[in-house]
Protein backbone atom coordinates (compact mmCIF):
# COMPACT_ATOMS: atom_id res chain seq x y z
CA MET A 1 -23.59 -25.42 -18.70
CA SER A 2 -26.56 -27.70 -18.26
CA HIS A 3 -26.84 -29.04 -21.81
CA THR A 4 -23.52 -30.48 -22.94
CA LEU A 5 -22.29 -33.44 -24.93
CA THR A 6 -22.00 -35.55 -21.81
CA GLU A 7 -25.73 -35.65 -21.18
CA HIS A 8 -27.71 -38.71 -22.16
CA GLY A 9 -30.61 -39.45 -24.47
CA ALA A 10 -32.55 -37.67 -27.16
CA GLY A 11 -36.07 -37.72 -28.43
CA GLY A 12 -37.39 -40.52 -30.57
CA SER A 13 -39.29 -43.78 -30.39
CA HIS A 14 -37.72 -47.18 -30.78
CA ARG A 15 -39.04 -50.32 -32.41
CA LYS A 16 -37.91 -53.63 -31.01
CA ASP A 17 -38.61 -55.49 -34.26
CA GLY A 18 -36.10 -53.40 -36.21
CA GLY A 19 -38.60 -52.57 -38.93
CA ALA A 20 -39.38 -49.27 -40.53
CA ASP A 21 -41.51 -46.84 -38.56
CA ASP A 22 -44.93 -47.34 -40.11
CA GLY A 23 -47.19 -46.32 -37.27
CA GLY A 24 -47.29 -49.74 -35.61
CA PRO A 25 -46.75 -50.43 -31.90
CA GLU A 26 -43.67 -48.62 -30.66
CA ARG A 27 -41.98 -47.54 -27.48
CA PRO A 28 -42.59 -43.89 -26.47
CA PRO A 29 -39.97 -41.36 -27.60
CA ARG A 30 -36.83 -41.20 -25.45
CA ARG A 31 -33.91 -38.82 -25.29
CA ARG A 32 -30.93 -39.85 -27.43
CA ARG A 33 -28.09 -37.40 -26.85
CA VAL A 34 -25.60 -40.18 -27.57
CA TRP A 35 -26.32 -39.78 -31.30
CA ARG A 36 -25.38 -36.13 -31.11
CA TRP A 37 -22.00 -37.04 -29.68
CA VAL A 38 -21.47 -39.65 -32.39
CA LEU A 39 -22.35 -37.31 -35.22
CA LEU A 40 -20.50 -34.28 -33.88
CA ALA A 41 -17.36 -36.29 -33.17
CA LEU A 42 -17.42 -37.77 -36.67
CA LEU A 43 -17.89 -34.30 -38.15
CA VAL A 44 -14.90 -33.00 -36.19
CA LEU A 45 -12.82 -35.97 -37.39
CA VAL A 46 -13.73 -35.41 -41.05
CA LEU A 47 -12.98 -31.69 -40.87
CA ALA A 48 -9.69 -32.29 -39.10
CA LEU A 49 -8.54 -34.81 -41.70
CA GLY A 50 -9.62 -32.57 -44.57
CA GLY A 51 -8.00 -29.50 -43.04
CA THR A 52 -4.69 -31.29 -42.70
CA ALA A 53 -4.58 -33.10 -46.00
CA TRP A 54 -6.17 -30.87 -48.63
CA TRP A 55 -3.02 -29.15 -49.78
CA LEU A 56 -1.21 -32.49 -50.20
CA TYR A 57 -3.93 -34.56 -51.81
CA HIS A 58 -6.11 -32.64 -54.25
CA GLY A 59 -7.29 -35.99 -55.62
CA LEU A 60 -9.50 -36.36 -52.54
CA ASP A 61 -11.80 -33.77 -54.12
CA SER A 62 -13.30 -36.46 -56.32
CA ASN A 63 -14.47 -38.40 -53.25
CA LEU A 64 -16.80 -35.68 -52.05
CA ASN A 65 -20.42 -35.73 -53.13
CA ASN A 66 -22.28 -32.44 -53.19
CA VAL A 67 -25.77 -31.16 -53.91
CA ASP A 68 -26.77 -27.70 -55.14
CA ILE A 69 -29.25 -26.78 -52.42
CA ASP A 70 -29.54 -23.14 -53.56
CA LYS A 71 -30.51 -24.16 -57.09
CA SER A 72 -33.07 -26.69 -55.85
CA LEU A 73 -34.77 -24.30 -53.41
CA GLY A 74 -34.61 -21.07 -55.40
CA LYS A 75 -35.26 -17.73 -53.72
CA ASP A 76 -38.31 -18.65 -51.62
CA ARG A 77 -36.27 -19.05 -48.44
CA PRO A 78 -35.72 -17.24 -45.14
CA GLU A 79 -33.29 -14.34 -45.19
CA LYS A 80 -29.69 -14.97 -44.21
CA LEU A 81 -28.59 -14.04 -40.72
CA PRO A 82 -27.91 -10.31 -40.28
CA THR A 83 -24.50 -11.23 -38.80
CA SER A 84 -21.59 -13.38 -39.97
CA GLY A 85 -23.03 -16.32 -38.05
CA GLN A 86 -23.73 -19.62 -39.79
CA ASN A 87 -26.44 -22.28 -39.62
CA ILE A 88 -25.56 -25.78 -40.80
CA LEU A 89 -27.96 -28.70 -41.19
CA VAL A 90 -26.06 -31.89 -40.39
CA LEU A 91 -27.66 -35.25 -41.17
CA GLY A 92 -26.44 -38.68 -40.19
CA SER A 93 -27.85 -41.06 -42.80
CA ASP A 94 -28.02 -44.80 -42.46
CA SER A 95 -28.03 -46.22 -45.98
CA ARG A 96 -29.29 -49.79 -46.10
CA ALA A 97 -29.33 -50.31 -49.82
CA GLY A 98 -26.91 -52.25 -51.99
CA ALA A 99 -23.55 -53.02 -50.39
CA ASN A 100 -24.72 -51.50 -47.12
CA ALA A 101 -27.36 -54.18 -46.63
CA GLU A 102 -24.81 -56.05 -44.53
CA LEU A 103 -25.37 -53.44 -41.84
CA ASP A 104 -28.25 -55.56 -40.59
CA SER A 105 -30.58 -58.21 -41.90
CA GLY A 106 -31.12 -56.11 -45.01
CA HIS A 107 -34.93 -56.06 -44.93
CA VAL A 108 -35.12 -52.25 -44.94
CA SER A 109 -34.20 -50.57 -48.20
CA GLY A 110 -33.23 -47.00 -48.98
CA ALA A 111 -31.80 -44.47 -46.58
CA ARG A 112 -33.13 -42.53 -43.64
CA SER A 113 -31.90 -39.49 -41.77
CA ASP A 114 -31.45 -41.18 -38.40
CA THR A 115 -29.89 -38.06 -36.91
CA ALA A 116 -30.56 -34.39 -37.65
CA LEU A 117 -28.79 -31.42 -36.11
CA VAL A 118 -29.15 -27.72 -36.75
CA MET A 119 -25.73 -26.39 -35.79
CA HIS A 120 -25.73 -22.67 -35.07
CA ILE A 121 -22.38 -20.89 -35.03
CA PRO A 122 -22.82 -17.26 -33.92
CA GLU A 123 -20.67 -14.36 -34.99
CA GLY A 124 -17.09 -14.76 -33.79
CA ARG A 125 -17.21 -18.57 -34.18
CA SER A 126 -15.98 -19.23 -30.67
CA ARG A 127 -18.96 -21.30 -29.58
CA ALA A 128 -21.75 -23.34 -31.12
CA THR A 129 -25.19 -24.68 -30.34
CA ALA A 130 -26.52 -27.90 -31.83
CA VAL A 131 -30.28 -28.44 -31.91
CA SER A 132 -31.35 -32.05 -32.37
CA ILE A 133 -34.63 -32.73 -34.18
CA PRO A 134 -36.12 -36.05 -33.00
CA ARG A 135 -36.65 -38.36 -35.95
CA ASP A 136 -40.25 -39.13 -34.92
CA THR A 137 -41.35 -35.49 -34.86
CA LEU A 138 -44.48 -34.89 -36.95
CA VAL A 139 -43.92 -31.97 -39.31
CA THR A 140 -45.50 -30.28 -42.30
CA ARG A 141 -43.38 -31.05 -45.33
CA PRO A 142 -43.66 -28.06 -47.68
CA ALA A 143 -44.01 -28.54 -51.42
CA CYS A 144 -40.54 -29.33 -52.73
CA THR A 145 -38.59 -30.81 -55.62
CA THR A 146 -36.70 -34.08 -55.22
CA GLY A 147 -33.17 -34.63 -56.46
CA LYS A 148 -34.65 -36.33 -59.55
CA GLY A 149 -36.86 -33.36 -60.36
CA ARG A 150 -40.15 -34.82 -59.11
CA GLN A 151 -42.55 -32.36 -57.49
CA LEU A 152 -43.82 -33.31 -54.02
CA PRO A 153 -46.94 -31.55 -52.77
CA GLU A 154 -47.23 -30.17 -49.26
CA ALA A 155 -48.00 -32.90 -46.75
CA ARG A 156 -49.02 -32.52 -43.11
CA ARG A 157 -48.25 -34.81 -40.20
CA GLN A 158 -45.21 -36.40 -41.84
CA MET A 159 -42.57 -38.08 -39.69
CA PHE A 160 -39.42 -36.00 -39.95
CA ASN A 161 -37.06 -38.81 -40.92
CA SER A 162 -39.34 -39.82 -43.81
CA VAL A 163 -38.73 -36.47 -45.56
CA TYR A 164 -35.19 -37.50 -46.49
CA SER A 165 -36.17 -40.90 -47.87
CA LEU A 166 -38.99 -39.41 -49.98
CA GLY A 167 -37.56 -36.08 -51.08
CA GLY A 168 -33.81 -36.05 -50.49
CA PRO A 169 -31.55 -33.32 -49.06
CA ALA A 170 -33.25 -30.27 -50.58
CA CYS A 171 -36.65 -31.28 -49.19
CA VAL A 172 -35.12 -31.79 -45.74
CA VAL A 173 -33.50 -28.35 -45.85
CA LYS A 174 -36.76 -26.74 -46.95
CA THR A 175 -38.67 -28.55 -44.18
CA VAL A 176 -36.22 -27.39 -41.51
CA GLU A 177 -36.27 -23.83 -42.82
CA SER A 178 -40.08 -23.88 -42.85
CA MET A 179 -40.42 -25.14 -39.28
CA SER A 180 -37.68 -22.89 -37.86
CA GLY A 181 -37.88 -19.75 -40.00
CA ILE A 182 -34.08 -19.87 -40.19
CA ARG A 183 -32.01 -20.20 -43.38
CA MET A 184 -29.54 -23.06 -43.56
CA ASP A 185 -26.24 -21.74 -44.92
CA HIS A 186 -24.71 -25.18 -45.40
CA TYR A 187 -25.68 -28.83 -45.57
CA MET A 188 -23.55 -31.80 -44.51
CA GLU A 189 -24.51 -35.46 -44.61
CA VAL A 190 -22.44 -38.26 -43.11
CA ASP A 191 -23.09 -41.87 -44.13
CA PHE A 192 -22.32 -44.01 -41.10
CA ALA A 193 -21.70 -47.00 -43.35
CA GLY A 194 -18.61 -45.13 -44.56
CA PHE A 195 -16.95 -46.24 -41.36
CA LYS A 196 -16.21 -49.63 -42.95
CA ASP A 197 -13.43 -48.37 -45.21
CA LEU A 198 -12.24 -45.99 -42.50
CA VAL A 199 -11.77 -48.89 -40.09
CA ASP A 200 -9.92 -50.96 -42.68
CA ALA A 201 -7.67 -47.97 -43.45
CA LEU A 202 -6.74 -47.92 -39.77
CA GLY A 203 -5.98 -51.63 -39.79
CA GLY A 204 -8.97 -52.38 -37.57
CA VAL A 205 -10.29 -50.89 -34.35
CA ARG A 206 -9.93 -52.33 -30.84
CA VAL A 207 -13.18 -52.47 -28.85
CA THR A 208 -14.02 -53.94 -25.45
CA THR A 209 -17.41 -55.38 -24.50
CA GLU A 210 -18.55 -56.30 -20.99
CA GLU A 211 -21.00 -58.98 -22.11
CA ASP A 212 -21.41 -61.51 -24.91
CA ILE A 213 -23.20 -60.38 -28.06
CA HIS A 214 -25.38 -62.92 -29.83
CA ASP A 215 -27.58 -61.63 -32.62
CA PRO A 216 -29.83 -64.41 -33.96
CA LYS A 217 -31.03 -62.21 -36.84
CA SER A 218 -27.65 -61.34 -38.38
CA GLY A 219 -25.65 -64.23 -36.95
CA PHE A 220 -23.15 -61.86 -35.37
CA ASP A 221 -21.50 -63.28 -32.25
CA LEU A 222 -18.83 -61.68 -30.08
CA LYS A 223 -17.57 -62.89 -26.74
CA ALA A 224 -17.10 -60.45 -23.88
CA GLY A 225 -13.59 -59.01 -23.84
CA THR A 226 -11.29 -56.98 -26.10
CA HIS A 227 -11.26 -57.55 -29.86
CA ARG A 228 -9.76 -55.90 -32.92
CA LEU A 229 -12.54 -55.65 -35.50
CA ASP A 230 -12.08 -55.15 -39.23
CA GLY A 231 -14.46 -53.02 -41.29
CA THR A 232 -17.05 -55.73 -41.96
CA LYS A 233 -17.22 -56.86 -38.33
CA SER A 234 -17.35 -53.25 -37.21
CA LEU A 235 -20.46 -52.71 -39.33
CA ARG A 236 -22.10 -55.70 -37.72
CA PHE A 237 -21.02 -54.48 -34.30
CA VAL A 238 -22.57 -51.02 -34.66
CA ARG A 239 -25.73 -52.32 -36.35
CA THR A 240 -26.56 -55.23 -34.03
CA ARG A 241 -29.86 -54.64 -32.34
CA TYR A 242 -31.11 -58.02 -31.22
CA GLY A 243 -27.88 -59.12 -29.59
CA VAL A 244 -27.77 -56.50 -26.83
CA GLY A 245 -30.13 -55.26 -24.14
CA ASP A 246 -33.85 -55.55 -24.80
CA GLY A 247 -33.54 -55.48 -28.58
CA SER A 248 -34.39 -51.78 -28.94
CA ASP A 249 -32.26 -48.95 -30.30
CA LEU A 250 -30.95 -48.07 -26.84
CA GLY A 251 -28.46 -50.93 -26.61
CA ARG A 252 -27.28 -50.37 -30.16
CA ILE A 253 -26.73 -46.67 -29.53
CA GLY A 254 -24.43 -47.57 -26.64
CA LEU A 255 -22.36 -49.80 -28.93
CA GLN A 256 -22.18 -47.08 -31.57
CA GLN A 257 -20.89 -44.60 -29.02
CA LYS A 258 -18.30 -47.11 -27.82
CA PHE A 259 -17.23 -47.80 -31.40
CA LEU A 260 -16.77 -44.15 -32.37
CA LEU A 261 -14.69 -43.44 -29.29
CA ALA A 262 -12.58 -46.47 -30.21
CA VAL A 263 -12.05 -45.04 -33.72
CA LEU A 264 -10.95 -41.67 -32.36
CA THR A 265 -8.64 -43.39 -29.87
CA GLU A 266 -7.14 -45.45 -32.70
CA VAL A 267 -6.51 -42.32 -34.80
CA GLN A 268 -4.73 -40.70 -31.88
CA HIS A 269 -2.76 -43.82 -30.91
CA GLN A 270 -1.47 -44.38 -34.44
CA ASP A 271 -0.56 -40.68 -34.87
CA VAL A 272 -2.42 -40.65 -38.17
CA LEU A 273 -1.92 -36.92 -38.65
CA GLY A 274 1.86 -37.43 -38.42
CA SER A 275 1.99 -40.07 -41.15
CA PRO A 276 1.24 -38.71 -44.67
CA ARG A 277 0.70 -42.18 -46.14
CA LYS A 278 -1.72 -43.32 -43.45
CA LEU A 279 -3.33 -39.90 -43.36
CA TYR A 280 -4.18 -40.17 -47.04
CA ARG A 281 -5.78 -43.60 -46.60
CA VAL A 282 -7.88 -42.43 -43.66
CA ALA A 283 -8.82 -39.11 -45.30
CA ASP A 284 -9.73 -40.99 -48.48
CA ALA A 285 -12.18 -43.19 -46.54
CA ALA A 286 -13.57 -40.32 -44.47
CA THR A 287 -14.31 -38.05 -47.43
CA LYS A 288 -16.06 -40.86 -49.29
CA SER A 289 -18.71 -40.91 -46.55
CA LEU A 290 -19.45 -37.18 -46.82
CA THR A 291 -21.98 -35.22 -48.88
CA THR A 292 -22.12 -31.43 -48.67
CA ASP A 293 -23.82 -28.51 -50.34
CA SER A 294 -21.98 -27.10 -53.34
CA GLY A 295 -20.76 -24.11 -51.31
CA ILE A 296 -18.34 -26.37 -49.43
CA GLY A 297 -18.29 -29.10 -52.05
CA SER A 298 -14.54 -29.19 -52.65
CA LEU A 299 -11.86 -30.33 -50.25
CA THR A 300 -10.33 -26.85 -50.36
CA ASP A 301 -13.62 -25.22 -49.40
CA LEU A 302 -14.32 -27.86 -46.77
CA ALA A 303 -10.88 -27.46 -45.24
CA ARG A 304 -11.23 -23.67 -45.20
CA PHE A 305 -14.59 -24.03 -43.50
CA GLY A 306 -13.16 -26.51 -40.99
CA ARG A 307 -10.30 -24.17 -40.12
CA SER A 308 -12.80 -21.37 -39.49
CA LEU A 309 -14.32 -23.52 -36.74
CA LYS A 310 -11.06 -24.28 -34.95
CA GLY A 311 -11.94 -21.89 -32.12
CA ILE A 312 -14.89 -24.07 -31.09
CA ASP A 313 -14.35 -26.71 -28.41
CA PRO A 314 -16.63 -29.69 -29.25
CA GLY A 315 -16.51 -30.76 -25.60
CA SER A 316 -18.27 -27.59 -24.48
CA MET A 317 -20.67 -27.30 -27.40
CA GLU A 318 -24.20 -26.74 -26.17
CA THR A 319 -26.62 -29.39 -27.39
CA ILE A 320 -30.35 -28.96 -27.08
CA MET A 321 -33.20 -31.20 -28.15
CA LEU A 322 -36.00 -29.44 -29.98
CA PRO A 323 -38.71 -29.10 -27.30
CA VAL A 324 -41.45 -31.60 -28.12
CA ARG A 325 -44.61 -33.00 -26.60
CA TYR A 326 -46.51 -36.20 -27.29
CA ASP A 327 -48.96 -35.99 -30.16
CA THR A 328 -52.57 -36.10 -28.97
CA GLN A 329 -53.64 -38.36 -31.85
CA ASP A 330 -50.69 -40.74 -31.81
CA PRO A 331 -48.77 -41.10 -28.53
CA ASN A 332 -45.95 -42.85 -30.41
CA ARG A 333 -45.14 -39.56 -32.17
CA VAL A 334 -44.13 -36.11 -30.97
CA VAL A 335 -44.76 -32.57 -32.20
CA ALA A 336 -42.90 -29.32 -31.56
CA ALA A 337 -43.88 -27.82 -28.21
CA HIS A 338 -45.12 -24.24 -28.10
CA PRO A 339 -44.00 -21.65 -27.11
CA GLN A 340 -40.66 -23.28 -26.28
CA SER A 341 -39.75 -24.13 -29.89
CA GLU A 342 -40.46 -20.57 -31.07
CA GLN A 343 -38.27 -19.21 -28.27
CA LEU A 344 -35.46 -21.54 -29.31
CA TRP A 345 -35.52 -20.63 -33.00
CA LYS A 346 -35.80 -16.91 -32.20
CA ALA A 347 -32.69 -17.08 -29.99
CA LEU A 348 -30.68 -18.72 -32.76
CA HIS A 349 -31.87 -16.19 -35.32
CA THR A 350 -30.88 -13.23 -33.18
CA GLY A 351 -27.65 -14.77 -31.91
CA GLN A 352 -28.78 -14.51 -28.30
CA PRO A 353 -28.22 -17.23 -25.65
CA VAL A 354 -31.02 -19.79 -25.62
CA PRO A 355 -33.25 -19.16 -22.57
CA GLU A 356 -33.65 -22.02 -20.10
CA SER A 357 -37.39 -22.09 -20.78
CA ALA A 358 -36.69 -22.99 -24.43
CA LYS A 359 -34.68 -26.04 -23.38
CA LYS A 360 -37.55 -27.72 -21.55
CA SER A 361 -39.27 -30.53 -23.41
CA PRO A 362 -42.68 -31.66 -22.10
CA ALA A 363 -42.25 -35.09 -23.69
CA THR A 364 -39.23 -35.86 -21.53
CA GLY A 365 -40.19 -33.94 -18.44
CA GLY A 366 -37.00 -31.90 -18.77
């Protein structure tokens, strides 16, 4: 399989100054498959913890946040799949407001959908395909209603990751359904800042770095070697941008990948699933970082859904970046490539294997 979780990169542009993407000078989009691995692994961890603990700890239900996507979007949506297959929109949000400002220098407020995956699980649920939508893709945001009831008019040439910050989950779902023609059966959002309490519940996480980290912006310093980081230091570790590499997102993504693997290793090493007391603490932290649609908005429903996916091997899950090309008006942005994107969405809708031609992205030369 040519597109697996071990491949590198994903689409998107990267600012060295760490500011919000406002159309200023930026690096060209690059492939960022590492984020897919981070998000998918976290999703597997959350589902595994929920699936093991739900019948012991019903109190965890209160941790889960959920949104009623069906109520917000009404009936003007694509038809459901003609099979028992499922489509799930998974967002990785990076909240930088309030207590989460310690993630970096705190100059960027609000939250953005830094990672977006359309996970397609065909009938039989023995395999899955995850389609990554680059955050810098220019899209048409359809008219939608925000979580606070405000009406947003249709807007063209909007950067995909701005839809979440302006309109919230329902507007993101409607945008994805509009651009793909495919109905999203479920919605899941993972707040990466939720790792802080998860790390503290584990008693810290051991990470190893090959070079010194010195971030003059946040003041975070870490000597090369092996360290056990608590939750606060872990946040600084995964958010440092200026202390590694050339100051772009690429170095930080590498640290985030290293950190998540360290978390999963720690869970396995401590035999968390074999210790009810520790399992509760970890599950408590994990569920606090999760928002779902109301259809899987309880721990019981989430656990049942997680168990239905147990036949899928995350290591062999096919991951594909939405085929994109550089925008002719703004080379720092990308747009969906045609006809490749239509071929991709059609394959998911019909449950057929994605053709190789639909996996080629002109913007990356792949």
